[in-house]
PDB file of C-alpha atoms in Angstrom:
ATOM      1  CA  MET A  27      76.804  88.028 121.785  1.00  0.00           C
ATOM      2  CA  ALA A  28      79.798  88.914 120.393  1.00  0.00           C
ATOM      3  CA  LEU A  29      78.373  90.451 117.583  1.00  0.00           C
ATOM      4  CA  ARG A  30      76.449  93.298 118.503  1.00  0.00           C
ATOM      5  CA  PHE A  31      77.647  96.977 116.686  1.00  0.00           C
ATOM      6  CA  SER A  32      77.278 100.561 118.341  1.00  0.00           C
ATOM      7  CA  ASP A  33      77.266 102.325 114.388  1.00  0.00           C
ATOM      8  CA  LEU A  34      77.067 101.085 110.946  1.00  0.00           C
ATOM      9  CA  LEU A  35      79.595 102.398 108.481  1.00  0.00           C
ATOM     10  CA  LEU A  36      78.625 102.739 105.004  1.00  0.00           C
ATOM     11  CA  VAL A  37      81.771 103.611 102.856  1.00  0.00           C
ATOM     12  CA  CYS A  38      80.934 104.069  99.127  1.00  0.00           C
ATOM     13  CA  THR A  39      84.508 104.154  97.512  1.00  0.00           C
ATOM     14  CA  ASN A  40      86.490 102.369  95.141  1.00  0.00           C
ATOM     15  CA  ALA A  41      89.827 104.772  95.743  1.00  0.00           C
ATOM     16  CA  GLY A  42      91.983 101.396  96.033  1.00  0.00           C
ATOM     17  CA  GLN A  43      90.883  99.972  93.262  1.00  0.00           C
ATOM     18  CA  ARG A  44      89.495 100.633  89.542  1.00  0.00           C
ATOM     19  CA  HIS A  45      86.246  98.889  89.437  1.00  0.00           C
ATOM     20  CA  TYR A  46      83.454 102.011  89.870  1.00  0.00           C
ATOM     21  CA  GLY A  47      80.521  99.172  90.725  1.00  0.00           C
ATOM     22  CA  VAL A  48      82.420  98.015  94.172  1.00  0.00           C
ATOM     23  CA  ALA A  49      81.447 101.611  95.579  1.00  0.00           C
ATOM     24  CA  LYS A  50      78.033 102.273  94.392  1.00  0.00           C
ATOM     25  CA  SER A  51      77.462  98.739  95.032  1.00  0.00           C
ATOM     26  CA  ALA A  52      77.785  99.543  98.584  1.00  0.00           C
ATOM     27  CA  PHE A  53      74.764 100.793  98.805  1.00  0.00           C
ATOM     28  CA  GLU A  54      72.390  98.035  97.962  1.00  0.00           C
ATOM     29  CA  THR A  55      75.404  95.268 100.126  1.00  0.00           C
ATOM     30  CA  GLU A  56      74.127  98.134 102.717  1.00  0.00           C
ATOM     31  CA  SER A  57      70.621  97.099 102.840  1.00  0.00           C
ATOM     32  CA  ILE A  58      70.999  93.567 102.740  1.00  0.00           C
ATOM     33  CA  VAL A  59      72.538  93.828 106.142  1.00  0.00           C
ATOM     34  CA  ARG A  60      70.630  96.925 107.778  1.00  0.00           C
ATOM     35  CA  GLU A  61      67.423  94.551 108.679  1.00  0.00           C
ATOM     36  CA  PRO A  62      69.221  92.247 110.782  1.00  0.00           C
ATOM     37  CA  ILE A  63      71.767  94.337 111.948  1.00  0.00           C
ATOM     38  CA  ALA A  64      69.009  97.352 112.844  1.00  0.00           C
ATOM     39  CA  ASN A  65      66.365  94.456 114.712  1.00  0.00           C
ATOM     40  CA  ASN A  66      68.464  92.511 116.039  1.00  0.00           C
ATOM     41  CA  LEU A  67      72.294  94.144 116.837  1.00  0.00           C
ATOM     42  CA  LEU A  68      71.945  97.872 116.611  1.00  0.00           C
ATOM     43  CA  ALA A  69      72.710  98.823 120.501  1.00  0.00           C
ATOM     44  CA  GLU A  70      71.339 101.767 120.524  1.00  0.00           C
ATOM     45  CA  GLY A  71      73.411 103.124 117.336  1.00  0.00           C
ATOM     46  CA  ASN A  72      73.697 105.135 114.704  1.00  0.00           C
ATOM     47  CA  VAL A  73      74.154 104.987 110.905  1.00  0.00           C
ATOM     48  CA  LEU A  74      76.839 107.087 110.312  1.00  0.00           C
ATOM     49  CA  SER A  75      77.719 107.588 105.804  1.00  0.00           C
ATOM     50  CA  VAL A  76      81.249 107.928 104.738  1.00  0.00           C
ATOM     51  CA  TYR A  77      81.275 108.640 100.790  1.00  0.00           C
ATOM     52  CA  ASP A  78      83.235 109.401  98.628  1.00  0.00           C
ATOM     53  CA  ASN A  79      81.606 108.997  95.282  1.00  0.00           C
ATOM     54  CA  PRO A  80      79.271 111.786  94.791  1.00  0.00           C
ATOM     55  CA  ILE A  81      76.089 108.969  94.811  1.00  0.00           C
ATOM     56  CA  GLU A  82      72.764 110.691  95.035  1.00  0.00           C
ATOM     57  CA  GLU A  83      71.811 111.323  98.531  1.00  0.00           C
ATOM     58  CA  LYS A  84      68.599 109.856  97.989  1.00  0.00           C
ATOM     59  CA  GLN A  85      69.748 106.285  98.259  1.00  0.00           C
ATOM     60  CA  LEU A  86      70.477 106.391 102.029  1.00  0.00           C
ATOM     61  CA  LYS A  87      67.448 107.930 102.878  1.00  0.00           C
ATOM     62  CA  ASN A  88      65.582 106.365 105.758  1.00  0.00           C
ATOM     63  CA  ASP A  89      63.791 108.069 108.772  1.00  0.00           C
ATOM     64  CA  ASP A  90      64.805 105.027 111.104  1.00  0.00           C
ATOM     65  CA  PHE A  91      68.281 106.294 111.754  1.00  0.00           C
ATOM     66  CA  HIS A  92      70.347 109.604 112.091  1.00  0.00           C
ATOM     67  CA  GLU A  93      72.704 110.019 109.856  1.00  0.00           C
ATOM     68  CA  LYS A  94      76.190 112.146 109.660  1.00  0.00           C
ATOM     69  CA  LYS A  95      77.786 112.251 106.213  1.00  0.00           C
ATOM     70  CA  TYR A  96      81.670 113.048 105.278  1.00  0.00           C
ATOM     71  CA  TRP A  97      82.492 113.945 101.444  1.00  0.00           C
ATOM     72  CA  THR A  98      84.944 113.719 100.227  1.00  0.00           C
ATOM     73  CA  LYS A  99      86.343 115.615  96.759  1.00  0.00           C
ATOM     74  CA  HIS A 100      87.688 112.618  94.457  1.00  0.00           C
ATOM     75  CA  MET A 101      87.932 108.762  94.176  1.00  0.00           C
ATOM     76  CA  SER A 102      91.731 109.591  94.736  1.00  0.00           C
ATOM     77  CA  ASP A 103      91.372 111.871  98.070  1.00  0.00           C
ATOM     78  CA  THR A 104      92.630 110.377 100.766  1.00  0.00           C
ATOM     79  CA  LYS A 105      90.472 112.510 103.114  1.00  0.00           C
ATOM     80  CA  ILE A 106      87.704 109.288 102.686  1.00  0.00           C
ATOM     81  CA  TYR A 107      90.499 107.303 104.782  1.00  0.00           C
ATOM     82  CA  ASP A 108      91.344 110.214 107.027  1.00  0.00           C
ATOM     83  CA  ASP A 109      87.284 110.460 107.706  1.00  0.00           C
ATOM     84  CA  LEU A 110      87.059 107.120 108.480  1.00  0.00           C
ATOM     85  CA  TYR A 111      89.873 106.641 110.559  1.00  0.00           C
ATOM     86  CA  GLU A 112      88.651 109.457 112.364  1.00  0.00           C
ATOM     87  CA  THR A 113      84.792 108.099 112.925  1.00  0.00           C
ATOM     88  CA  CYS A 114      85.904 104.697 113.765  1.00  0.00           C
ATOM     89  CA  LEU A 115      87.919 106.277 116.767  1.00  0.00           C
ATOM     90  CA  SER A 116      84.700 108.116 117.664  1.00  0.00           C
ATOM     91  CA  CYS A 117      82.466 104.697 117.197  1.00  0.00           C
ATOM     92  CA  GLU A 118      82.439 101.877 120.655  1.00  0.00           C
ATOM     93  CA  ARG A 119      82.097  98.926 118.128  1.00  0.00           C
ATOM     94  CA  PRO A 120      82.103  99.280 114.413  1.00  0.00           C
ATOM     95  CA  LEU A 121      80.755  98.123 111.167  1.00  0.00           C
ATOM     96  CA  VAL A 122      81.539  99.081 108.323  1.00  0.00           C
ATOM     97  CA  ILE A 123      80.013  98.455 104.892  1.00  0.00           C
ATOM     98  CA  GLY A 124      82.376  99.061 101.379  1.00  0.00           C
ATOM     99  CA  GLY A 125      83.466  99.657  99.075  1.00  0.00           C
ATOM    100  CA  ASP A 126      87.272  98.065  98.575  1.00  0.00           C
ATOM    101  CA  HIS A 127      89.163  96.320 100.977  1.00  0.00           C
ATOM    102  CA  SER A 128      91.634  99.819 100.836  1.00  0.00           C
ATOM    103  CA  ILE A 129      89.542 100.927 103.776  1.00  0.00           C
ATOM    104  CA  GLY A 130      90.984  97.877 105.835  1.00  0.00           C
ATOM    105  CA  GLN A 131      94.057 100.304 107.092  1.00  0.00           C
ATOM    106  CA  ALA A 132      91.938 103.234 108.216  1.00  0.00           C
ATOM    107  CA  THR A 133      89.379 100.672 110.206  1.00  0.00           C
ATOM    108  CA  VAL A 134      91.971  98.947 111.582  1.00  0.00           C
ATOM    109  CA  LEU A 135      94.639 101.939 112.749  1.00  0.00           C
ATOM    110  CA  GLY A 136      90.288 102.931 114.600  1.00  0.00           C
ATOM    111  CA  SER A 137      90.131  99.722 116.114  1.00  0.00           C
ATOM    112  CA  LEU A 138      94.177 100.111 117.602  1.00  0.00           C
ATOM    113  CA  ALA A 139      93.507 103.979 118.757  1.00  0.00           C
ATOM    114  CA  ARG A 140      90.207 102.609 120.586  1.00  0.00           C
ATOM    115  CA  SER A 141      92.324 100.324 123.098  1.00  0.00           C
ATOM    116  CA  ALA A 142      95.590 102.416 122.770  1.00  0.00           C
ATOM    117  CA  GLU A 143      94.850 103.077 126.048  1.00  0.00           C
ATOM    118  CA  SER A 144      93.170 100.035 127.766  1.00  0.00           C
ATOM    119  CA  ASP A 145      95.085  96.516 128.723  1.00  0.00           C
ATOM    120  CA  GLU A 146      92.870  95.116 125.596  1.00  0.00           C
ATOM    121  CA  HIS A 147      94.828  93.295 122.654  1.00  0.00           C
ATOM    122  CA  VAL A 148      93.854  93.726 119.113  1.00  0.00           C
ATOM    123  CA  TYR A 149      93.682  91.083 117.206  1.00  0.00           C
ATOM    124  CA  VAL A 150      92.345  91.423 113.436  1.00  0.00           C
ATOM    125  CA  LEU A 151      91.171  88.314 111.414  1.00  0.00           C
ATOM    126  CA  TRP A 152      91.438  89.456 107.760  1.00  0.00           C
ATOM    127  CA  ILE A 153      89.289  86.600 105.498  1.00  0.00           C
ATOM    128  CA  ASP A 154      90.009  87.466 102.437  1.00  0.00           C
ATOM    129  CA  ALA A 155      91.578  85.351  99.500  1.00  0.00           C
ATOM    130  CA  HIS A 156      94.219  87.965  99.147  1.00  0.00           C
ATOM    131  CA  THR A 157      97.083  88.705 101.736  1.00  0.00           C
ATOM    132  CA  ASP A 158      96.672  92.489 101.196  1.00  0.00           C
ATOM    133  CA  ILE A 159     100.303  93.334 102.630  1.00  0.00           C
ATOM    134  CA  ASN A 160     102.071  94.782  98.965  1.00  0.00           C
ATOM    135  CA  THR A 161     103.559  97.405  99.329  1.00  0.00           C
ATOM    136  CA  TYR A 162     103.146 100.322  96.889  1.00  0.00           C
ATOM    137  CA  ASP A 163     107.306  99.558  95.725  1.00  0.00           C
ATOM    138  CA  LYS A 164     106.643  96.173  95.509  1.00  0.00           C
ATOM    139  CA  SER A 165     103.049  95.574  94.089  1.00  0.00           C
ATOM    140  CA  ILE A 166     102.528  94.556  90.571  1.00  0.00           C
ATOM    141  CA  THR A 167      99.139  96.216  90.101  1.00  0.00           C
ATOM    142  CA  LYS A 168      99.654  99.683  92.345  1.00  0.00           C
ATOM    143  CA  ASN A 169      95.890  99.336  93.146  1.00  0.00           C
ATOM    144  CA  HIS A 170      95.737 100.077  97.058  1.00  0.00           C
ATOM    145  CA  HIS A 171      93.211  97.708  97.975  1.00  0.00           C
ATOM    146  CA  GLY A 172      96.163  94.764  98.102  1.00  0.00           C
ATOM    147  CA  MET A 173      98.169  97.217 100.366  1.00  0.00           C
ATOM    148  CA  PRO A 174      96.301  98.163 103.329  1.00  0.00           C
ATOM    149  CA  LEU A 175      97.820  95.169 105.625  1.00  0.00           C
ATOM    150  CA  ALA A 176     101.293  97.006 105.031  1.00  0.00           C
ATOM    151  CA  GLY A 177     100.841 100.134 106.537  1.00  0.00           C
ATOM    152  CA  VAL A 178      99.221  98.505 109.369  1.00  0.00           C
ATOM    153  CA  ILE A 179     102.312  96.806 110.427  1.00  0.00           C
ATOM    154  CA  GLY A 180     105.255  99.134 109.567  1.00  0.00           C
ATOM    155  CA  LEU A 181     106.334  97.515 106.031  1.00  0.00           C
ATOM    156  CA  GLU A 182     105.515 101.354 105.039  1.00  0.00           C
ATOM    157  CA  LYS A 183     104.125 104.339 106.625  1.00  0.00           C
ATOM    158  CA  PRO A 184     100.093 104.363 105.741  1.00  0.00           C
ATOM    159  CA  TRP A 185      98.310 106.501 103.706  1.00  0.00           C
ATOM    160  CA  THR A 186      95.907 107.507 106.472  1.00  0.00           C
ATOM    161  CA  ASN A 187      97.094 111.029 107.070  1.00  0.00           C
ATOM    162  CA  VAL A 188      96.689 111.326 110.708  1.00  0.00           C
ATOM    163  CA  GLU A 189      99.127 112.954 112.670  1.00  0.00           C
ATOM    164  CA  PRO A 190     102.113 110.089 113.959  1.00  0.00           C
ATOM    165  CA  VAL A 191     101.736 111.712 117.487  1.00  0.00           C
ATOM    166  CA  LEU A 192      97.455 110.428 117.059  1.00  0.00           C
ATOM    167  CA  LEU A 193      98.708 107.045 115.356  1.00  0.00           C
ATOM    168  CA  PRO A 194      97.915 103.677 117.343  1.00  0.00           C
ATOM    169  CA  ALA A 195     101.167 101.201 117.656  1.00  0.00           C
ATOM    170  CA  LEU A 196     101.953  99.137 114.882  1.00  0.00           C
ATOM    171  CA  LEU A 197     100.003  95.780 114.943  1.00  0.00           C
ATOM    172  CA  PRO A 198     102.406  93.332 115.908  1.00  0.00           C
ATOM    173  CA  THR A 199     102.136  90.424 113.239  1.00  0.00           C
ATOM    174  CA  SER A 200     101.535  88.300 116.218  1.00  0.00           C
ATOM    175  CA  ARG A 201      97.786  89.398 116.274  1.00  0.00           C
ATOM    176  CA  LEU A 202      97.628  88.975 112.394  1.00  0.00           C
ATOM    177  CA  LEU A 203      95.429  86.448 111.386  1.00  0.00           C
ATOM    178  CA  TYR A 204      94.842  84.801 107.544  1.00  0.00           C
ATOM    179  CA  PHE A 205      92.005  82.299 106.740  1.00  0.00           C
ATOM    180  CA  GLY A 206      90.661  81.443 103.281  1.00  0.00           C
ATOM    181  CA  ALA A 207      94.320  83.415 101.603  1.00  0.00           C
ATOM    182  CA  ARG A 208      95.208  81.565  98.276  1.00  0.00           C
ATOM    183  CA  ASP A 209      96.272  84.151  95.619  1.00  0.00           C
ATOM    184  CA  ILE A 210      98.976  85.778  97.084  1.00  0.00           C
ATOM    185  CA  ASP A 211     102.008  87.460  95.550  1.00  0.00           C
ATOM    186  CA  GLU A 212     105.638  86.094  95.692  1.00  0.00           C
ATOM    187  CA  PHE A 213     106.574  89.497  97.938  1.00  0.00           C
ATOM    188  CA  GLU A 214     103.379  88.916 100.101  1.00  0.00           C
ATOM    189  CA  HIS A 215     105.081  85.052 100.468  1.00  0.00           C
ATOM    190  CA  HIS A 216     107.961  86.416 101.478  1.00  0.00           C
ATOM    191  CA  VAL A 217     106.325  88.558 104.200  1.00  0.00           C
ATOM    192  CA  VAL A 218     104.473  86.076 105.389  1.00  0.00           C
ATOM    193  CA  LYS A 219     106.728  83.309 105.672  1.00  0.00           C
ATOM    194  CA  ASP A 220     109.824  85.630 106.951  1.00  0.00           C
ATOM    195  CA  LEU A 221     107.229  87.208 109.794  1.00  0.00           C
ATOM    196  CA  ASN A 222     105.472  84.028 110.555  1.00  0.00           C
ATOM    197  CA  ILE A 223     101.927  85.440 110.243  1.00  0.00           C
ATOM    198  CA  PHE A 224      99.633  83.129 110.722  1.00  0.00           C
ATOM    199  CA  HIS A 225      97.569  81.782 107.447  1.00  0.00           C
ATOM    200  CA  THR A 226      95.487  78.858 107.151  1.00  0.00           C
ATOM    201  CA  ARG A 227      92.121  77.887 104.540  1.00  0.00           C
ATOM    202  CA  ASP A 228      91.337  75.068 107.129  1.00  0.00           C
ATOM    203  CA  LEU A 229      88.302  75.506 109.398  1.00  0.00           C
ATOM    204  CA  GLU A 230      88.832  74.196 112.383  1.00  0.00           C
ATOM    205  CA  ILE A 231      92.611  75.039 112.222  1.00  0.00           C
ATOM    206  CA  MET A 232      91.324  78.918 111.780  1.00  0.00           C
ATOM    207  CA  ILE A 233      89.164  78.238 115.094  1.00  0.00           C
ATOM    208  CA  CYS A 234      91.658  75.896 116.788  1.00  0.00           C
ATOM    209  CA  LYS A 235      93.598  79.052 116.848  1.00  0.00           C
ATOM    210  CA  LEU A 236      90.754  81.088 118.153  1.00  0.00           C
ATOM    211  CA  LYS A 237      90.749  79.500 120.748  1.00  0.00           C
ATOM    212  CA  GLN A 238      94.650  79.235 121.920  1.00  0.00           C
ATOM    213  CA  ILE A 239      94.642  82.739 121.749  1.00  0.00           C
ATOM    214  CA  ILE A 240      91.575  83.444 123.829  1.00  0.00           C
ATOM    215  CA  ASN A 241      92.251  80.926 126.180  1.00  0.00           C
ATOM    216  CA  THR A 242      96.241  81.933 126.653  1.00  0.00           C
ATOM    217  CA  ASP A 243      95.219  86.098 126.228  1.00  0.00           C
ATOM    218  CA  PRO A 244      92.628  87.208 128.238  1.00  0.00           C
ATOM    219  CA  ALA A 245      92.832  90.721 127.110  1.00  0.00           C
ATOM    220  CA  ALA A 246      92.277  89.628 123.632  1.00  0.00           C
ATOM    221  CA  ILE A 247      89.550  91.729 121.624  1.00  0.00           C
ATOM    222  CA  PHE A 248      88.997  91.053 117.301  1.00  0.00           C
ATOM    223  CA  HIS A 249      88.604  93.198 114.421  1.00  0.00           C
ATOM    224  CA  ILE A 250      86.763  91.169 111.811  1.00  0.00           C
ATOM    225  CA  SER A 251      87.781  91.866 108.363  1.00  0.00           C
ATOM    226  CA  TRP A 252      85.702  90.494 105.603  1.00  0.00           C
ATOM    227  CA  ASP A 253      86.813  90.284 101.915  1.00  0.00           C
ATOM    228  CA  VAL A 254      83.401  88.422 100.116  1.00  0.00           C
ATOM    229  CA  ASP A 255      86.775  87.206  97.554  1.00  0.00           C
ATOM    230  CA  SER A 256      87.340  84.712 100.108  1.00  0.00           C
ATOM    231  CA  LEU A 257      83.852  82.982  99.032  1.00  0.00           C
ATOM    232  CA  ASP A 258      84.840  80.614  96.404  1.00  0.00           C
ATOM    233  CA  PRO A 259      83.352  82.140  93.005  1.00  0.00           C
ATOM    234  CA  LYS A 260      80.935  79.433  92.072  1.00  0.00           C
ATOM    235  CA  TYR A 261      79.382  80.279  95.497  1.00  0.00           C
ATOM    236  CA  PHE A 262      79.839  84.306  94.622  1.00  0.00           C
ATOM    237  CA  ASN A 263      81.360  85.587  91.580  1.00  0.00           C
ATOM    238  CA  SER A 264      80.252  89.450  91.801  1.00  0.00           C
ATOM    239  CA  THR A 265      83.630  90.970  93.269  1.00  0.00           C
ATOM    240  CA  GLY A 266      86.612  92.260  91.274  1.00  0.00           C
ATOM    241  CA  VAL A 267      89.128  89.662  91.953  1.00  0.00           C
ATOM    242  CA  LEU A 268      88.640  86.391  91.501  1.00  0.00           C
ATOM    243  CA  ALA A 269      90.681  82.713  93.140  1.00  0.00           C
ATOM    244  CA  ASN A 270      89.469  79.783  92.428  1.00  0.00           C
ATOM    245  CA  ASP A 271      89.033  76.720  95.792  1.00  0.00           C
ATOM    246  CA  GLY A 272      87.658  79.583  98.033  1.00  0.00           C
ATOM    247  CA  LEU A 273      85.540  79.269 101.378  1.00  0.00           C
ATOM    248  CA  LYS A 274      82.292  77.673 101.265  1.00  0.00           C
ATOM    249  CA  PRO A 275      79.559  79.669 103.136  1.00  0.00           C
ATOM    250  CA  SER A 276      78.983  77.279 105.333  1.00  0.00           C
ATOM    251  CA  GLU A 277      82.345  77.486 106.396  1.00  0.00           C
ATOM    252  CA  LEU A 278      82.108  81.206 107.200  1.00  0.00           C
ATOM    253  CA  VAL A 279      78.567  80.957 108.482  1.00  0.00           C
ATOM    254  CA  LYS A 280      80.062  78.066 111.293  1.00  0.00           C
ATOM    255  CA  LEU A 281      83.044  80.797 111.631  1.00  0.00           C
ATOM    256  CA  PHE A 282      80.863  83.749 112.493  1.00  0.00           C
ATOM    257  CA  ARG A 283      78.468  81.764 114.670  1.00  0.00           C
ATOM    258  CA  TRP A 284      81.455  80.315 116.719  1.00  0.00           C
ATOM    259  CA  ILE A 285      82.674  83.572 117.085  1.00  0.00           C
ATOM    260  CA  ASN A 286      79.243  85.565 117.848  1.00  0.00           C
ATOM    261  CA  VAL A 287      79.271  82.993 120.652  1.00  0.00           C
ATOM    262  CA  ASN A 288      83.052  83.216 121.931  1.00  0.00           C
ATOM    263  CA  LEU A 289      84.852  86.006 120.932  1.00  0.00           C
ATOM    264  CA  TYR A 290      84.149  90.028 121.626  1.00  0.00           C
ATOM    265  CA  VAL A 291      84.381  91.858 118.208  1.00  0.00           C
ATOM    266  CA  THR A 292      85.303  95.295 118.413  1.00  0.00           C
ATOM    267  CA  ALA A 293      84.797  95.677 114.857  1.00  0.00           C
ATOM    268  CA  MET A 294      84.116  94.302 111.532  1.00  0.00           C
ATOM    269  CA  ASP A 295      84.386  95.433 107.762  1.00  0.00           C
ATOM    270  CA  ILE A 296      82.371  93.675 104.936  1.00  0.00           C
ATOM    271  CA  VAL A 297      83.960  94.747 101.781  1.00  0.00           C
ATOM    272  CA  GLU A 298      84.150  93.859  97.698  1.00  0.00           C
ATOM    273  CA  ALA A 299      80.762  93.218  96.735  1.00  0.00           C
ATOM    274  CA  ASN A 300      80.159  94.623  93.568  1.00  0.00           C
ATOM    275  CA  TRP A 301      76.886  93.717  92.319  1.00  0.00           C
ATOM    276  CA  ASP A 302      77.577  94.834  88.548  1.00  0.00           C
ATOM    277  CA  LEU A 303      80.198  91.819  87.748  1.00  0.00           C
ATOM    278  CA  GLY A 304      79.542  88.193  87.689  1.00  0.00           C
ATOM    279  CA  ASN A 305      76.384  86.663  88.257  1.00  0.00           C
ATOM    280  CA  ALA A 306      73.997  89.045  90.904  1.00  0.00           C
ATOM    281  CA  GLU A 307      71.315  87.103  91.151  1.00  0.00           C
ATOM    282  CA  LYS A 308      73.664  83.776  92.146  1.00  0.00           C
ATOM    283  CA  SER A 309      75.902  85.991  94.261  1.00  0.00           C
ATOM    284  CA  LYS A 310      73.446  87.941  96.576  1.00  0.00           C
ATOM    285  CA  LYS A 311      71.541  84.685  97.131  1.00  0.00           C
ATOM    286  CA  THR A 312      74.631  83.098  98.701  1.00  0.00           C
ATOM    287  CA  PHE A 313      75.395  86.879 100.718  1.00  0.00           C
ATOM    288  CA  VAL A 314      71.971  87.075 101.946  1.00  0.00           C
ATOM    289  CA  THR A 315      72.170  83.670 103.426  1.00  0.00           C
ATOM    290  CA  ILE A 316      75.402  83.979 105.249  1.00  0.00           C
ATOM    291  CA  ILE A 317      73.964  87.308 106.842  1.00  0.00           C
ATOM    292  CA  ASN A 318      70.373  86.307 107.690  1.00  0.00           C
ATOM    293  CA  SER A 319      72.788  83.173 109.418  1.00  0.00           C
ATOM    294  CA  MET A 320      75.859  84.500 110.714  1.00  0.00           C
ATOM    295  CA  PHE A 321      74.015  85.650 113.795  1.00  0.00           C
ATOM    296  CA  ASP A 322      72.332  83.252 114.951  1.00  0.00           C
ATOM    297  CA  ASP A 323      74.180  81.438 118.299  1.00  0.00           C
ATOM    298  CA  ILE A 324      73.630  78.127 117.479  1.00  0.00           C
ATOM    299  CA  GLU A 325      75.109  75.634 115.336  1.00  0.00           C
ATOM    300  CA  LEU A 326      74.586  75.407 111.450  1.00  0.00           C
ATOM    301  CA  GLU A 327      72.166  72.223 110.935  1.00  0.00           C
ATOM    302  CA  ASP A 328      74.119  70.081 108.897  1.00  0.00           C
ATOM    303  CA  THR A 329      71.349  69.953 106.116  1.00  0.00           C
ATOM    304  CA  PHE A 330      72.602  72.739 104.995  1.00  0.00           C
ATOM    305  CA  ASP A 331      73.075  72.045 101.487  1.00  0.00           C
ATOM    306  CA  GLU A 332      75.729  74.393  99.284  1.00  0.00           C
ATOM    307  CA  LYS A 333      74.496  73.043  95.996  1.00  0.00           C
ATOM    308  CA  LEU A 334      71.432  74.590  96.528  1.00  0.00           C
ATOM    309  CA  LEU A 335      73.996  77.994  96.340  1.00  0.00           C
ATOM    310  CA  ILE A 336      75.760  77.144  93.053  1.00  0.00           C
TER     311      ILE A 336
END
């Protein structure tokens, strides 16, 4: 089973964008994910909670888990990324619940650092409506949740303030894979094209690419970073930056189930749910359906009816 995690990290931050709800929504997202993870996948691990916003501690009380807490002073304090990087570095296979996607820089750097002294090759599967590869200078919005990968592939210095000697090698762009990207800024288009970064919105092409990697690179391991805005808004619209013509829930379930059987996953992020926005009831129904189905090592039945989620 590939989707087995050692630790569950909760990162309540909206440091990368302006919607506070994405920070406090992390608590509810984690509560949805916790049961299937705890019952099936958490391999004698701990829950480590990395806070950014001063939300009441009582919301996280659970006697079934050991919790370590890291506090930062305010939302713009980059210490949240430093703490998260160090925490990911110490975890064997973390599952990280956000929060906005700016945390992806720290989590990916953590995965790269963990593999630095081994022969493993980390591939990053970025499941997102956006490519999140803007630099600060080129960004239109200046929101950091649209920039995490720029520091990972070397377009700019990472904002994760770790001593340079401790930072892992940069991620080769040949090991960055996009699935579901469709709302892409002009600068990002040029980066993806010029650096020949793999991207597709087609499930079969995505799985074919993953098969090619594991068949040609026996040292391949995978960091999965899933932004819920990858879903089509007609199924999920409780997120800050909507983009039409997105992925169907069944496509994500099929992908995750295939991954669960075939890949070694070294870390996974689930980010950008904001239950204050959109139709939260509909979005939660979609999210719960995916979470409760994604870890099965069976094919998705043909009877899965997307219309039930609209």
